[in-house]
Amino acid sequence: MSISLDQSEQNSDSRNHMFWMRKALQMAEEALAANEVPVGCVFVRDNTIIAKARNRTNQLRNGTRHAELEAIDDILSNPSLTPPSPSSTTQHQYPLASTTLYVTVEPCIMCASALRQLGIEHVFYGCENERFGGCKGVLSVNSDLPHPIHPPYKATGGYYREEAIMFLRRFYMTENTNAPVPKSKANRVLKTEIAPRPPSP
């Protein structure tokens, strides 16, 4: 996989972040088309995508198959994507060192913890995860919770927030045929009004 920014696109941090987040949105769109919760992500190192994924929880009937963990599995299975330890040729303690994650929805507590244990440098996300968020939505697993070993990482939200929210709303308008007792959603109306992002504390 080799999707990189050209020189002109590397001139602005904001343009960089928008570029990579659009790639994550493409993965979310794939998830929506596959009847999955529409979350997509890309992991970027040295201005190149090293892994990308989407949610596969319904497809695999496994609640842990979030986009972030799907991509992490790809990275860990490819020795060329995990940097060697600075002092030896063994695998680095933090396989995601010098790596940035772009994901359409704030990582949940499970994913936020995994990202910290693997040494992610920075996370950029689209919309907040008000029920399960691990980067300030519910808990600040990324930075505020102390850990004796793993360093904190930065998490910045709001990139293509409205688009990420609309993907989720479109998904929750559809019938879940995998549910034990599917709920009829024929009378639901897609809401397009989106409240402003809450101010940071």
PDB file of C-alpha atoms in Angstrom:
ATOM      1  CA  MET A   1       0.000   0.000   0.000  1.00  0.00           C
ATOM      2  CA  SER A   2       1.449   3.379  -0.930  1.00  0.00           C
ATOM      3  CA  ILE A   3      -0.799   6.426  -0.683  1.00  0.00           C
ATOM      4  CA  SER A   4       1.329   9.488  -0.070  1.00  0.00           C
ATOM      5  CA  LEU A   5       0.994  13.255  -0.054  1.00  0.00           C
ATOM      6  CA  ASP A   6       2.722  15.090  -2.858  1.00  0.00           C
ATOM      7  CA  GLN A   7       5.002  18.030  -2.011  1.00  0.00           C
ATOM      8  CA  SER A   8       2.332  20.721  -2.514  1.00  0.00           C
ATOM      9  CA  GLU A   9      -0.071  18.947  -0.167  1.00  0.00           C
ATOM     10  CA  GLN A  10       2.572  18.697   2.564  1.00  0.00           C
ATOM     11  CA  ASN A  11       2.781  22.480   2.962  1.00  0.00           C
ATOM     12  CA  SER A  12      -0.152  22.864   5.342  1.00  0.00           C
ATOM     13  CA  ASP A  13      -0.778  20.792   8.465  1.00  0.00           C
ATOM     14  CA  SER A  14      -4.496  21.445   8.232  1.00  0.00           C
ATOM     15  CA  ARG A  15      -4.632  20.316   4.586  1.00  0.00           C
ATOM     16  CA  ASN A  16      -2.643  17.210   5.527  1.00  0.00           C
ATOM     17  CA  HIS A  17      -5.119  16.271   8.223  1.00  0.00           C
ATOM     18  CA  MET A  18      -8.092  16.847   5.926  1.00  0.00           C
ATOM     19  CA  PHE A  19      -6.448  14.750   3.207  1.00  0.00           C
ATOM     20  CA  TRP A  20      -5.905  11.767   5.478  1.00  0.00           C
ATOM     21  CA  MET A  21      -9.314  12.093   7.107  1.00  0.00           C
ATOM     22  CA  ARG A  22     -10.937  11.903   3.668  1.00  0.00           C
ATOM     23  CA  LYS A  23      -9.170   8.566   3.236  1.00  0.00           C
ATOM     24  CA  ALA A  24     -10.664   7.425   6.565  1.00  0.00           C
ATOM     25  CA  LEU A  25     -14.103   8.585   5.406  1.00  0.00           C
ATOM     26  CA  GLN A  26     -13.737   6.399   2.313  1.00  0.00           C
ATOM     27  CA  MET A  27     -13.248   3.411   4.609  1.00  0.00           C
ATOM     28  CA  ALA A  28     -16.320   4.442   6.630  1.00  0.00           C
ATOM     29  CA  GLU A  29     -18.295   4.553   3.397  1.00  0.00           C
ATOM     30  CA  GLU A  30     -17.150   1.009   2.630  1.00  0.00           C
ATOM     31  CA  ALA A  31     -18.343  -0.051   6.089  1.00  0.00           C
ATOM     32  CA  LEU A  32     -21.747   1.529   5.507  1.00  0.00           C
ATOM     33  CA  ALA A  33     -22.084  -0.273   2.173  1.00  0.00           C
ATOM     34  CA  ALA A  34     -21.298  -3.549   3.991  1.00  0.00           C
ATOM     35  CA  ASN A  35     -23.968  -2.900   6.673  1.00  0.00           C
ATOM     36  CA  GLU A  36     -21.345  -2.239   9.336  1.00  0.00           C
ATOM     37  CA  VAL A  37     -21.247   0.654  11.799  1.00  0.00           C
ATOM     38  CA  PRO A  38     -19.581   3.192   9.491  1.00  0.00           C
ATOM     39  CA  VAL A  39     -16.221   3.778  11.120  1.00  0.00           C
ATOM     40  CA  GLY A  40     -13.079   3.870   9.016  1.00  0.00           C
ATOM     41  CA  CYS A  41      -9.454   4.659   9.737  1.00  0.00           C
ATOM     42  CA  VAL A  42      -5.995   5.054   8.254  1.00  0.00           C
ATOM     43  CA  PHE A  43      -2.627   4.848  10.022  1.00  0.00           C
ATOM     44  CA  VAL A  44      -0.044   7.253   8.600  1.00  0.00           C
ATOM     45  CA  ARG A  45       3.730   7.234   9.004  1.00  0.00           C
ATOM     46  CA  ASP A  46       6.181   9.394   7.053  1.00  0.00           C
ATOM     47  CA  ASN A  47       3.331  10.850   4.978  1.00  0.00           C
ATOM     48  CA  THR A  48       2.263   7.387   3.809  1.00  0.00           C
ATOM     49  CA  ILE A  49      -0.675   5.180   4.762  1.00  0.00           C
ATOM     50  CA  ILE A  50       0.742   2.009   6.316  1.00  0.00           C
ATOM     51  CA  ALA A  51      -2.659   0.450   7.110  1.00  0.00           C
ATOM     52  CA  LYS A  52      -6.340   1.196   6.618  1.00  0.00           C
ATOM     53  CA  ALA A  53      -9.465  -0.590   7.775  1.00  0.00           C
ATOM     54  CA  ARG A  54     -13.153  -0.394   8.564  1.00  0.00           C
ATOM     55  CA  ASN A  55     -15.410  -1.953  11.156  1.00  0.00           C
ATOM     56  CA  ARG A  56     -16.106  -5.669  10.599  1.00  0.00           C
ATOM     57  CA  THR A  57     -17.999  -6.537  13.770  1.00  0.00           C
ATOM     58  CA  ASN A  58     -21.166  -7.704  12.004  1.00  0.00           C
ATOM     59  CA  GLN A  59     -19.342  -9.569   9.265  1.00  0.00           C
ATOM     60  CA  LEU A  60     -17.186 -11.507  11.733  1.00  0.00           C
ATOM     61  CA  ARG A  61     -19.760 -11.553  14.559  1.00  0.00           C
ATOM     62  CA  ASN A  62     -17.020 -10.302  16.858  1.00  0.00           C
ATOM     63  CA  GLY A  63     -17.495  -7.144  18.922  1.00  0.00           C
ATOM     64  CA  THR A  64     -13.745  -6.450  19.037  1.00  0.00           C
ATOM     65  CA  ARG A  65     -13.332  -6.084  15.274  1.00  0.00           C
ATOM     66  CA  HIS A  66     -13.282  -2.302  15.307  1.00  0.00           C
ATOM     67  CA  ALA A  67     -11.567  -0.468  12.454  1.00  0.00           C
ATOM     68  CA  GLU A  68      -8.558   0.478  14.585  1.00  0.00           C
ATOM     69  CA  LEU A  69      -7.904  -3.093  15.740  1.00  0.00           C
ATOM     70  CA  GLU A  70      -8.353  -4.457  12.221  1.00  0.00           C
ATOM     71  CA  ALA A  71      -5.654  -2.075  10.959  1.00  0.00           C
ATOM     72  CA  ILE A  72      -3.392  -2.750  13.953  1.00  0.00           C
ATOM     73  CA  ASP A  73      -3.533  -6.475  13.182  1.00  0.00           C
ATOM     74  CA  ASP A  74      -2.327  -5.733   9.643  1.00  0.00           C
ATOM     75  CA  ILE A  75       0.558  -3.631  10.982  1.00  0.00           C
ATOM     76  CA  LEU A  76       1.638  -6.220  13.559  1.00  0.00           C
ATOM     77  CA  SER A  77       1.534  -9.016  10.988  1.00  0.00           C
ATOM     78  CA  ASN A  78       3.947  -7.166   8.697  1.00  0.00           C
ATOM     79  CA  PRO A  79       7.491  -6.986  10.165  1.00  0.00           C
ATOM     80  CA  SER A  80       8.454  -4.211   7.739  1.00  0.00           C
ATOM     81  CA  LEU A  81       5.840  -1.927   9.361  1.00  0.00           C
ATOM     82  CA  THR A  82       7.019  -2.375  12.944  1.00  0.00           C
ATOM     83  CA  PRO A  83      10.147  -0.362  13.702  1.00  0.00           C
ATOM     84  CA  PRO A  84      13.106  -2.145  15.299  1.00  0.00           C
ATOM     85  CA  SER A  85      14.075  -1.268  18.834  1.00  0.00           C
ATOM     86  CA  PRO A  86      16.514   1.674  18.994  1.00  0.00           C
ATOM     87  CA  SER A  87      19.057  -0.504  20.820  1.00  0.00           C
ATOM     88  CA  SER A  88      18.697  -3.797  18.950  1.00  0.00           C
ATOM     89  CA  THR A  89      17.144  -5.557  15.974  1.00  0.00           C
ATOM     90  CA  THR A  90      14.211  -6.853  18.040  1.00  0.00           C
ATOM     91  CA  GLN A  91      10.742  -5.413  17.640  1.00  0.00           C
ATOM     92  CA  HIS A  92      10.252  -1.950  19.108  1.00  0.00           C
ATOM     93  CA  GLN A  93       8.283  -1.848  22.369  1.00  0.00           C
ATOM     94  CA  TYR A  94       5.924   0.600  20.635  1.00  0.00           C
ATOM     95  CA  PRO A  95       5.049  -0.622  17.114  1.00  0.00           C
ATOM     96  CA  LEU A  96       3.027   2.555  16.463  1.00  0.00           C
ATOM     97  CA  ALA A  97       5.849   4.947  17.340  1.00  0.00           C
ATOM     98  CA  SER A  98       5.989   7.914  14.935  1.00  0.00           C
ATOM     99  CA  THR A  99       2.544   6.937  13.618  1.00  0.00           C
ATOM    100  CA  THR A 100      -0.635   8.998  13.416  1.00  0.00           C
ATOM    101  CA  LEU A 101      -4.167   7.607  13.327  1.00  0.00           C
ATOM    102  CA  TYR A 102      -7.021   9.246  11.428  1.00  0.00           C
ATOM    103  CA  VAL A 103     -10.391   7.749  12.351  1.00  0.00           C
ATOM    104  CA  THR A 104     -13.902   8.961  11.642  1.00  0.00           C
ATOM    105  CA  VAL A 105     -15.227   8.432  15.186  1.00  0.00           C
ATOM    106  CA  GLU A 106     -13.413   8.966  18.492  1.00  0.00           C
ATOM    107  CA  PRO A 107     -11.819   5.643  19.514  1.00  0.00           C
ATOM    108  CA  CYS A 108     -13.752   3.698  22.134  1.00  0.00           C
ATOM    109  CA  ILE A 109     -12.182   2.940  25.503  1.00  0.00           C
ATOM    110  CA  MET A 110     -10.934  -0.457  24.271  1.00  0.00           C
ATOM    111  CA  CYS A 111      -9.269   0.977  21.166  1.00  0.00           C
ATOM    112  CA  ALA A 112      -7.935   4.046  22.977  1.00  0.00           C
ATOM    113  CA  SER A 113      -6.206   1.768  25.473  1.00  0.00           C
ATOM    114  CA  ALA A 114      -4.725  -0.457  22.745  1.00  0.00           C
ATOM    115  CA  LEU A 115      -3.411   2.614  20.928  1.00  0.00           C
ATOM    116  CA  ARG A 116      -1.690   3.833  24.086  1.00  0.00           C
ATOM    117  CA  GLN A 117      -0.106   0.451  24.785  1.00  0.00           C
ATOM    118  CA  LEU A 118       1.264   0.352  21.227  1.00  0.00           C
ATOM    119  CA  GLY A 119       2.710   3.872  21.400  1.00  0.00           C
ATOM    120  CA  ILE A 120       0.574   5.827  18.911  1.00  0.00           C
ATOM    121  CA  GLU A 121       1.843   9.376  18.512  1.00  0.00           C
ATOM    122  CA  HIS A 122      -1.351  11.305  17.731  1.00  0.00           C
ATOM    123  CA  VAL A 123      -4.992  10.545  16.941  1.00  0.00           C
ATOM    124  CA  PHE A 124      -7.217  12.756  14.811  1.00  0.00           C
ATOM    125  CA  TYR A 125     -10.898  11.878  14.757  1.00  0.00           C
ATOM    126  CA  GLY A 126     -14.111  13.141  13.230  1.00  0.00           C
ATOM    127  CA  CYS A 127     -16.984  13.067  15.720  1.00  0.00           C
ATOM    128  CA  GLU A 128     -17.201  12.414  19.427  1.00  0.00           C
ATOM    129  CA  ASN A 129     -18.146   8.994  20.798  1.00  0.00           C
ATOM    130  CA  GLU A 130     -20.514  10.063  23.550  1.00  0.00           C
ATOM    131  CA  ARG A 131     -21.291   6.544  24.777  1.00  0.00           C
ATOM    132  CA  PHE A 132     -17.929   4.774  24.623  1.00  0.00           C
ATOM    133  CA  GLY A 133     -15.272   7.403  23.836  1.00  0.00           C
ATOM    134  CA  GLY A 134     -11.798   6.815  25.227  1.00  0.00           C
ATOM    135  CA  CYS A 135     -10.266  10.151  24.191  1.00  0.00           C
ATOM    136  CA  LYS A 136     -12.388  12.475  26.375  1.00  0.00           C
ATOM    137  CA  GLY A 137     -15.875  11.295  25.297  1.00  0.00           C
ATOM    138  CA  VAL A 138     -16.311   9.148  28.422  1.00  0.00           C
ATOM    139  CA  LEU A 139     -12.752   8.659  29.720  1.00  0.00           C
ATOM    140  CA  SER A 140      -9.465  10.236  28.692  1.00  0.00           C
ATOM    141  CA  VAL A 141      -7.627   6.935  28.382  1.00  0.00           C
ATOM    142  CA  ASN A 142      -5.235   8.614  25.958  1.00  0.00           C
ATOM    143  CA  SER A 143      -3.844  11.165  28.386  1.00  0.00           C
ATOM    144  CA  ASP A 144      -5.548  11.854  31.711  1.00  0.00           C
ATOM    145  CA  LEU A 145      -5.567   8.353  33.180  1.00  0.00           C
ATOM    146  CA  PRO A 146      -2.107   7.724  34.667  1.00  0.00           C
ATOM    147  CA  HIS A 147      -0.166   4.671  33.544  1.00  0.00           C
ATOM    148  CA  PRO A 148       3.135   3.449  35.029  1.00  0.00           C
ATOM    149  CA  ILE A 149       4.645   2.528  31.657  1.00  0.00           C
ATOM    150  CA  HIS A 150       2.827   3.733  28.562  1.00  0.00           C
ATOM    151  CA  PRO A 151       3.133   7.425  27.670  1.00  0.00           C
ATOM    152  CA  PRO A 152       0.042   9.495  26.859  1.00  0.00           C
ATOM    153  CA  TYR A 153      -0.819  10.571  23.334  1.00  0.00           C
ATOM    154  CA  LYS A 154      -2.641  13.538  21.863  1.00  0.00           C
ATOM    155  CA  ALA A 155      -6.156  13.240  20.465  1.00  0.00           C
ATOM    156  CA  THR A 156      -7.741  15.975  18.368  1.00  0.00           C
ATOM    157  CA  GLY A 157     -11.349  15.857  17.208  1.00  0.00           C
ATOM    158  CA  GLY A 158     -13.579  17.711  14.793  1.00  0.00           C
ATOM    159  CA  TYR A 159     -12.146  16.816  11.367  1.00  0.00           C
ATOM    160  CA  TYR A 160     -15.095  16.222   9.010  1.00  0.00           C
ATOM    161  CA  ARG A 161     -17.246  15.887  12.116  1.00  0.00           C
ATOM    162  CA  GLU A 162     -20.549  16.504  10.321  1.00  0.00           C
ATOM    163  CA  GLU A 163     -19.786  13.938   7.632  1.00  0.00           C
ATOM    164  CA  ALA A 164     -18.881  11.329  10.251  1.00  0.00           C
ATOM    165  CA  ILE A 165     -22.119  11.997  12.148  1.00  0.00           C
ATOM    166  CA  MET A 166     -24.198  11.700   8.984  1.00  0.00           C
ATOM    167  CA  PHE A 167     -22.599   8.339   8.165  1.00  0.00           C
ATOM    168  CA  LEU A 168     -23.673   7.087  11.591  1.00  0.00           C
ATOM    169  CA  ARG A 169     -27.188   8.481  11.223  1.00  0.00           C
ATOM    170  CA  ARG A 170     -27.586   6.855   7.823  1.00  0.00           C
ATOM    171  CA  PHE A 171     -26.516   3.524   9.293  1.00  0.00           C
ATOM    172  CA  TYR A 172     -28.931   3.718  12.205  1.00  0.00           C
ATOM    173  CA  MET A 173     -31.776   4.393   9.759  1.00  0.00           C
ATOM    174  CA  THR A 174     -31.308   0.936   8.221  1.00  0.00           C
ATOM    175  CA  GLU A 175     -32.791  -2.327   9.395  1.00  0.00           C
ATOM    176  CA  ASN A 176     -30.392  -4.539  11.359  1.00  0.00           C
ATOM    177  CA  THR A 177     -31.126  -7.983   9.971  1.00  0.00           C
ATOM    178  CA  ASN A 178     -28.600  -9.505  12.403  1.00  0.00           C
ATOM    179  CA  ALA A 179     -30.558  -8.374  15.464  1.00  0.00           C
ATOM    180  CA  PRO A 180     -32.428 -11.114  17.391  1.00  0.00           C
ATOM    181  CA  VAL A 181     -35.626  -9.056  17.040  1.00  0.00           C
ATOM    182  CA  PRO A 182     -35.135  -6.495  14.258  1.00  0.00           C
ATOM    183  CA  LYS A 183     -36.853  -3.172  14.908  1.00  0.00           C
ATOM    184  CA  SER A 184     -38.874  -1.629  12.123  1.00  0.00           C
ATOM    185  CA  LYS A 185     -37.379   1.688  11.064  1.00  0.00           C
ATOM    186  CA  ALA A 186     -39.676   2.374   8.119  1.00  0.00           C
ATOM    187  CA  ASN A 187     -41.105   5.519   9.718  1.00  0.00           C
ATOM    188  CA  ARG A 188     -37.803   7.047  10.813  1.00  0.00           C
ATOM    189  CA  VAL A 189     -36.735  10.318   9.240  1.00  0.00           C
ATOM    190  CA  LEU A 190     -33.071  11.120   8.654  1.00  0.00           C
ATOM    191  CA  LYS A 191     -32.140  14.157  10.729  1.00  0.00           C
ATOM    192  CA  THR A 192     -29.711  16.490   9.027  1.00  0.00           C
ATOM    193  CA  GLU A 193     -29.361  19.167  11.709  1.00  0.00           C
ATOM    194  CA  ILE A 194     -26.161  18.746  13.712  1.00  0.00           C
ATOM    195  CA  ALA A 195     -25.529  20.541  16.992  1.00  0.00           C
ATOM    196  CA  PRO A 196     -22.250  22.451  17.274  1.00  0.00           C
ATOM    197  CA  ARG A 197     -19.294  20.642  18.752  1.00  0.00           C
ATOM    198  CA  PRO A 198     -19.222  21.061  22.527  1.00  0.00           C
ATOM    199  CA  PRO A 199     -16.468  23.403  23.755  1.00  0.00           C
ATOM    200  CA  SER A 200     -13.317  21.797  25.121  1.00  0.00           C
ATOM    201  CA  PRO A 201     -13.104  21.917  28.943  1.00  0.00           C
TER     202      PRO A 201
END
